Structure formats: structure tokens, C-alpha cells
XYZ file of C-alpha atoms in Angstrom:
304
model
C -42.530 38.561 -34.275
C -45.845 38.228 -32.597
C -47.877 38.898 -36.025
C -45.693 36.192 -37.870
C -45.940 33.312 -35.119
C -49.950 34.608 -34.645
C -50.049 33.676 -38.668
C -47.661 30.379 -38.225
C -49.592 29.285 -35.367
C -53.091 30.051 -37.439
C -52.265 28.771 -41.033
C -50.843 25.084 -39.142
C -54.285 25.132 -36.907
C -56.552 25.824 -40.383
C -54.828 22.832 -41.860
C -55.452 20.959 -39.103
C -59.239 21.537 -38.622
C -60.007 21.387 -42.608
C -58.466 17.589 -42.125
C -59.612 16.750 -39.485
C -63.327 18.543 -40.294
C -63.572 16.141 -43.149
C -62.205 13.055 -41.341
C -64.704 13.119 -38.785
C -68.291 14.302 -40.958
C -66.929 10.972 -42.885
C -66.742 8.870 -39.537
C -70.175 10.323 -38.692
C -71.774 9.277 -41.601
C -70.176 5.806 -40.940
C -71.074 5.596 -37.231
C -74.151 7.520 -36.502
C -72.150 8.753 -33.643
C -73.515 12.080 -32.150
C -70.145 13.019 -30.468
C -68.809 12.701 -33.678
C -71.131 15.040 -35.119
C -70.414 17.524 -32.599
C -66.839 17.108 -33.179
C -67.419 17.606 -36.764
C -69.221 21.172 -36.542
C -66.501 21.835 -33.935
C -63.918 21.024 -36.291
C -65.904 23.146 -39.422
C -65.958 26.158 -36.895
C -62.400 26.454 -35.652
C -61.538 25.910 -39.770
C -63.994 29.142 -40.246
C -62.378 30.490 -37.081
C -58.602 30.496 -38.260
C -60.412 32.303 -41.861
C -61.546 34.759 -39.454
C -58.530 35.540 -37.828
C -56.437 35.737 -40.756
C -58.815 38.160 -42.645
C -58.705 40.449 -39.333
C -54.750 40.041 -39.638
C -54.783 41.378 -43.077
C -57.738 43.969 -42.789
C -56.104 45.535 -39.946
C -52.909 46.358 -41.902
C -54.996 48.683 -43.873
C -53.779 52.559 -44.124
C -55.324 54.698 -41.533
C -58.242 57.332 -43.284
C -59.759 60.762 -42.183
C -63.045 58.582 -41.170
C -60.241 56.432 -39.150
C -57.427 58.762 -38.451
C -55.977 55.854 -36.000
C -55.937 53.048 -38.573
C -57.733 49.741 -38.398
C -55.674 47.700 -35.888
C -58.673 46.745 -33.911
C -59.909 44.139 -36.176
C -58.177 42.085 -34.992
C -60.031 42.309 -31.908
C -63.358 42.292 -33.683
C -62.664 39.232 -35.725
C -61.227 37.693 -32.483
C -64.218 38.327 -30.750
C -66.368 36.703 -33.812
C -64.469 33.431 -33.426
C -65.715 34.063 -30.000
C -69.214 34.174 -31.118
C -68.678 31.171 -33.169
C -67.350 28.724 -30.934
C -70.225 29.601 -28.708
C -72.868 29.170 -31.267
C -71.286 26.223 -33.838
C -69.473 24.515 -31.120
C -71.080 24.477 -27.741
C -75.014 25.282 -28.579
C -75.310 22.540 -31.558
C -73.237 19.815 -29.426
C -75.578 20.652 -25.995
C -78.382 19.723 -28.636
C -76.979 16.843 -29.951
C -76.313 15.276 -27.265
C -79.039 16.398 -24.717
C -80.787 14.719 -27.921
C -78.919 11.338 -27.975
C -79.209 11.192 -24.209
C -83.093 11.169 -24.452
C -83.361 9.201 -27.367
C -80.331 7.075 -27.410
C -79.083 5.271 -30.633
C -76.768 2.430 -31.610
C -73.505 3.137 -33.119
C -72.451 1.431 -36.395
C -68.798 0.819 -37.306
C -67.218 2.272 -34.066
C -63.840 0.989 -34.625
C -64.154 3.915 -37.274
C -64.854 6.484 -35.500
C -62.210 5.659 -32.645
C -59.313 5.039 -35.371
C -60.616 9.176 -37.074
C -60.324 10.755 -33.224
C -57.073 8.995 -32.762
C -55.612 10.630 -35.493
C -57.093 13.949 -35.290
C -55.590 13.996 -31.545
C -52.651 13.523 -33.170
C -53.364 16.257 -36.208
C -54.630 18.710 -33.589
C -51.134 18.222 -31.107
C -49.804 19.234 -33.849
C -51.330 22.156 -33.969
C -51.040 22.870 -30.215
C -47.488 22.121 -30.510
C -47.164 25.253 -32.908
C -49.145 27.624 -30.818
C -47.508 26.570 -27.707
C -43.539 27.592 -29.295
C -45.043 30.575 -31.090
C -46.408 31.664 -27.879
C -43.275 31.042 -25.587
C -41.756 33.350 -27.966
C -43.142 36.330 -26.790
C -44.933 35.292 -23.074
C -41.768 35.596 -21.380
C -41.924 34.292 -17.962
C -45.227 34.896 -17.187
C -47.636 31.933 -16.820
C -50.140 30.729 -19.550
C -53.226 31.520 -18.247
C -51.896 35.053 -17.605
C -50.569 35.229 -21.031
C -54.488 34.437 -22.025
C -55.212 37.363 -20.068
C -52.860 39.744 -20.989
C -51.732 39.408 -24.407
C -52.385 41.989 -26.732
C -51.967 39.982 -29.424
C -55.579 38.230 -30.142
C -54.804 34.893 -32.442
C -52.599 33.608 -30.387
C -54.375 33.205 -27.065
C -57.339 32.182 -29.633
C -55.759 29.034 -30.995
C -54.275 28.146 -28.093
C -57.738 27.931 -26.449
C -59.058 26.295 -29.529
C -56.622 23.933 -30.007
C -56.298 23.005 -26.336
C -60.592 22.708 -26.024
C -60.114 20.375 -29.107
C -58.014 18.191 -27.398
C -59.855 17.755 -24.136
C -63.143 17.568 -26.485
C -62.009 14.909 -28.899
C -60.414 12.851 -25.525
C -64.472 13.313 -24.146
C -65.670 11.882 -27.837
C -63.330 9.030 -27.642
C -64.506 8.206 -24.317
C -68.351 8.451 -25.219
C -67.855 6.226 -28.405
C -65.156 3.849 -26.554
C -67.487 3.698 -23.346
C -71.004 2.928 -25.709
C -69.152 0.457 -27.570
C -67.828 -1.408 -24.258
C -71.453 -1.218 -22.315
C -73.730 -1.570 -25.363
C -75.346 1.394 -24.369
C -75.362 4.063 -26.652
C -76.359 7.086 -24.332
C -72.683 7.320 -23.209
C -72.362 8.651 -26.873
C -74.701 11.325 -26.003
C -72.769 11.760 -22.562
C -69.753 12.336 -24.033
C -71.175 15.091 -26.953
C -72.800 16.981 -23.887
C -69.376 17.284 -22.021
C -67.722 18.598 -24.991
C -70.627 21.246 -25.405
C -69.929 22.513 -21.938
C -65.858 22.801 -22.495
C -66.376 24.459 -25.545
C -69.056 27.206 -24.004
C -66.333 27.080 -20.845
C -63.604 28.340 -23.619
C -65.934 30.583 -25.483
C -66.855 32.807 -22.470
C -63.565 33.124 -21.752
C -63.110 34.173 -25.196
C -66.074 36.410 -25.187
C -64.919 38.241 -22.261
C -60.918 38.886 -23.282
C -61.906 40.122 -26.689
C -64.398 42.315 -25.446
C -62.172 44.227 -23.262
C -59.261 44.524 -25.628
C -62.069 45.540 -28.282
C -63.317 48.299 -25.740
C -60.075 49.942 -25.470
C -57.453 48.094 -22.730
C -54.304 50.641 -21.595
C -50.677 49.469 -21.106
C -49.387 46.490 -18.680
C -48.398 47.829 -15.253
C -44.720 47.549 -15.959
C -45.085 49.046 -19.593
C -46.997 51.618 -17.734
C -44.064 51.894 -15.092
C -41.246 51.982 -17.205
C -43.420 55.245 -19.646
C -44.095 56.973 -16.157
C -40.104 56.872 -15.319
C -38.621 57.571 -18.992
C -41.111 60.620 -18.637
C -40.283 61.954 -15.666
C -36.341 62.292 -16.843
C -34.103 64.899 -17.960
C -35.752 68.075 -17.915
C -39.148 67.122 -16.883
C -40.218 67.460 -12.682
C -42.538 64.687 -12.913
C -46.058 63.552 -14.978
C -49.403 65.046 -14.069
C -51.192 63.289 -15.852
C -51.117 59.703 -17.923
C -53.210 57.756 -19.569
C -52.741 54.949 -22.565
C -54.564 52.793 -24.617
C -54.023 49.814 -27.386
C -55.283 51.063 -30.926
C -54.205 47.171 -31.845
C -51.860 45.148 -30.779
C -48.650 46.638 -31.769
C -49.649 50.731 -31.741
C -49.683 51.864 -28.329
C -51.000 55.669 -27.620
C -49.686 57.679 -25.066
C -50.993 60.800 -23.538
C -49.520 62.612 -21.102
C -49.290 66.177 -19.519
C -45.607 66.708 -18.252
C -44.528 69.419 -15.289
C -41.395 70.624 -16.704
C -38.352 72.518 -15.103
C -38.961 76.125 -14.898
C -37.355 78.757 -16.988
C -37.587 76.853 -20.488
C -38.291 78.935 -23.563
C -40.062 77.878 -26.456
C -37.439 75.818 -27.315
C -36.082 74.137 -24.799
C -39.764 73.259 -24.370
C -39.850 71.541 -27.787
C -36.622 69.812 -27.065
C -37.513 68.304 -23.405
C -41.145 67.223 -25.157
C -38.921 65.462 -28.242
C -36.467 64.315 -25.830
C -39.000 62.870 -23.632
C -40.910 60.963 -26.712
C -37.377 59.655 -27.355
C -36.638 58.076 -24.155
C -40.433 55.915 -24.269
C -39.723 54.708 -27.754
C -36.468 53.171 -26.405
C -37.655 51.464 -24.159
C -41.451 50.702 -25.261
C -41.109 50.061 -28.716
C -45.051 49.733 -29.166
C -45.829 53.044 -27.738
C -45.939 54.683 -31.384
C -48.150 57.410 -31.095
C -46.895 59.364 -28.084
C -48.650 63.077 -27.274
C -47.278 65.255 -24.761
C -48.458 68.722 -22.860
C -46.547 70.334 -21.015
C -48.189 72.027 -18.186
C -47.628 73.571 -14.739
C -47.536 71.681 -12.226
C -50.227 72.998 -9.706
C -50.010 70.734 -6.676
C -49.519 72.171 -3.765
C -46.116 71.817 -1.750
């Protein structure tokens, strides 16, 4: 479920961007308007962005190779953390120039009505999107809250678009205000204003970005309940209790698990085999991601 909404929620923000991409480089050459020029390369990046993502989706599904004996699931981490990259550079560095630019040397906008009726109906276009990510994303958050979804999930396109979609919003709200505001006053440097705020929310997103696909892309281990509920399926049946854990996402639905297990004494070899099968079992049941699961068994050497 969480790699078909991630896709849903993806192909509905690509349409949205190409649109609105196009729509607003029009308006630009129309207006002269430098917060629509950021919004444009804003627009042209999250289109690039939702490429990105989908290519990572469909290169990670690749077959797993001697070279890469754990498959490729974590490009969709490295693509992720691209988009990252992207949003950073495209987005927030070209519109801090733009309109650090237009604030210094301010110019009049032509045609605004233009520009205001493109951003009013790439708002709409890009709720749209929004819309999607949000009810793909309530599909699998639970009850925890959004912002610790962002942090948490596992899944790397959907905290993505949502982030995108909702930094569009806010940024083409700040564009409508610099053009609305420039045309009211007469002065043009709310234009450039308005293009410098949206460079700032869009470097604000793209750290935040940055820093969540880094640490998935490094290696991140199981939630603390995930990790709870392996710990006590474990230590069941014929196994005393686990020595040692430790986990870690290969991508975001293969879940390793490594654990040495203090078993009940007196097994022979096969009652051995049986606890260890019984054990891997029990996780499955219950964590459904954890599929590659090693076990030791071991004695269990702590004093009494």
C-alpha cells in the first residue's frame, strides 16, 4: 500500500508541476515578475523531482546481485535525497538571487492581473496535489502526528511531496502577495520581497529534506515499538530471552534482523533448528517488513 499511494501521490504532483511549470514561465514572460520566475524554476524542479522519485521507485525493484547481495531498495533513499539537493539548489539558491536582485534593482511589473489570475490557479492545481498526498499518507501514518510521520516514515516519496507540495503552497501564497502588494503600492521591490521569502521556505524544506534522507540513506533501525514487539516475539516459546539485537532498513519495506537468542537448555540439534524457525515465525507475524531475519543462538553468559 505505501509504494502504490507513494506512486498515486507522485504521478498527481508531476502533473501538477508540469502545468503549472508552464503556466507560470508564460506569466513571467508576460509580467517581468521575479517571484514569478522563482516560482517557475520551483515549479520545473519539483516536475524533475517527482521524475526522480519515480525512477528510484522503479530502480529499487531491481533483483538483488552478488555485488549487491541485499538488493537495491535504498534508491529510493538516494533519489530522495537528490530531490533534496534539488530543491536546495533550483528552488531556494536561484529565487534568493532573484530576488536579492529585484530588491536592489527593482523593476516594474507589466500585465499583473496575469500573473495573479496563473498563481490563483496553480494554488488551486497544487491543492490538488496536496489533497492526494495528504489521503495517501493518512493511509499508512496511523495516529501519529504529521510532522512525526515526516520524521519517521520509511517510506521516502511520500514525506517528499508532502513537503513539496505544502512549500508550494505557502510559496505561491508569498508570490501572490509580492505581485498583489507591488501592484497596490506601485513599488515593484515588494516583487523582489516576496521571491526572497519563498527562497528561504524552500531552503527551510530542503534542509529538512537533506537531513531525513540522509539518515534513512545511512542505515536507520526499526521504530521503538517495531523494535518492542521483535524483542517480545523473540523472547517466546523456547527461547530465555535476547542477548543481543540489532536492525536496520535495507529500503523501505525489507527490514533485517539480527539477533543472538539464549535458548532453554537441553535442546539438541534439532530442537535448536525448530526454536530458531519458530522464533523467525512469530516476528514475521507480527512485523511483516522484517523479511530478512538471522538468528544465533548462544549461551547466555550473564551472570545471576
Amino acid at each position: 500500500m505505501s509504494a502504490g499511494g507513494g506512486t498515486k501521490a507522485i504521478v498527481a504532483a508531476l502533473a501538477a508541476n508540469a502545468g503549472i511549470a508552464v503556466a507560470k514561465f508564460a506569466g513571467f514572460l508576460v509580467t517581468g515578475s521575479s517571484s514569478m520566475l522563482a516560482e517557475s524554476v520551483h515549479s520545473l524542479a519539483d516536475t524533475s523531482n517527482q521524475g526522480l522519485l519515480l525512477l528510484g521507485q522503479k530502480t529499487s525493484r531491481r533483483q538483488a546481485t552478488r555485488e549487491h547481495p541485499f538488493g537495491f531498495g535504498r534508491e529510493r533513499y538516494f533519489y530522495s535525497f537528490i530531490v533534496a539537493l534539488m530543491l536546495f539548489t533550483l528552488g531556494s539558491a536561484f529565487a534568493l538571487y532573484e530576488g536579492i536582485h529585484k530588491v536592489i534593482a527593482p523593476e516594474p511589473l507589466d500585465s499583473p492581473i496575469v500573473a495573479v489570475i496563473i498563481l490563483v490557479v496553480a494554488i488551486g492545481l497544487e491543492g490538488y496535489s496536496f489533497y492526494t498526498a495528504v489521503g495517501e499518507s493518512r493511509k499508512i501514518k496511523g495516529n501519529a502526528g504529521w510532522w512525526r510521520f515526516i520524521r519517521q516514515a520509511k517510506e521516502p516519496e511520500l514525506p517528499v511531496v508532502l513537503l513539496e507540495d505544502s512549500g508550494a503552497l505557502i510559496g505561491l501564497v508569498f508570490a501572490l502577495l509580492g505581485v498583489g502588494l507591488s501592484t497596490l503600492t506601485g513599488d515593484p521591490v515588494w516583487d523582489g520581497l516576496g521571491t526572497v521569502m519563498i527562497g528561504v521556505l524552500l531552503g527551510i524544506i530542503a534542509v529538512i529534506l537533506i537531513v531525513e534522507m540522509k539518515s534513512l540513506l545511512i542505515g536507520e533501525g526499526a521504530t521503538d515499538t517495531d523494535l518492542a514487539t521483535i524483542i517480545d516475539e523473540l523472547a517466546a516459546g523456547k527461547v530465555e530471552r535476547v542477548i543481543h539485537i540489532r536492525t536496520q532498513y535495507l529500503g523501505p519495506d525489507e527490514l533485517l534482523v539480527a539477533a543472538k537468542l539464549a535458548l532453554v537448555p537441553g535442546l539438541d540439534t534439532a530442537q535448536v533448528a525448530e526454536a530458531i524457525d519458530d522464533a523467525e515465525a512469530r516476528v514475521r507475524a507480527k512485523v511483516p517488513v522484517a523479511a530478512l531475519i538471522y538468528l544465533e543462538p548462544d549461551l547466555d553468559r550473564t551472570p545471576a
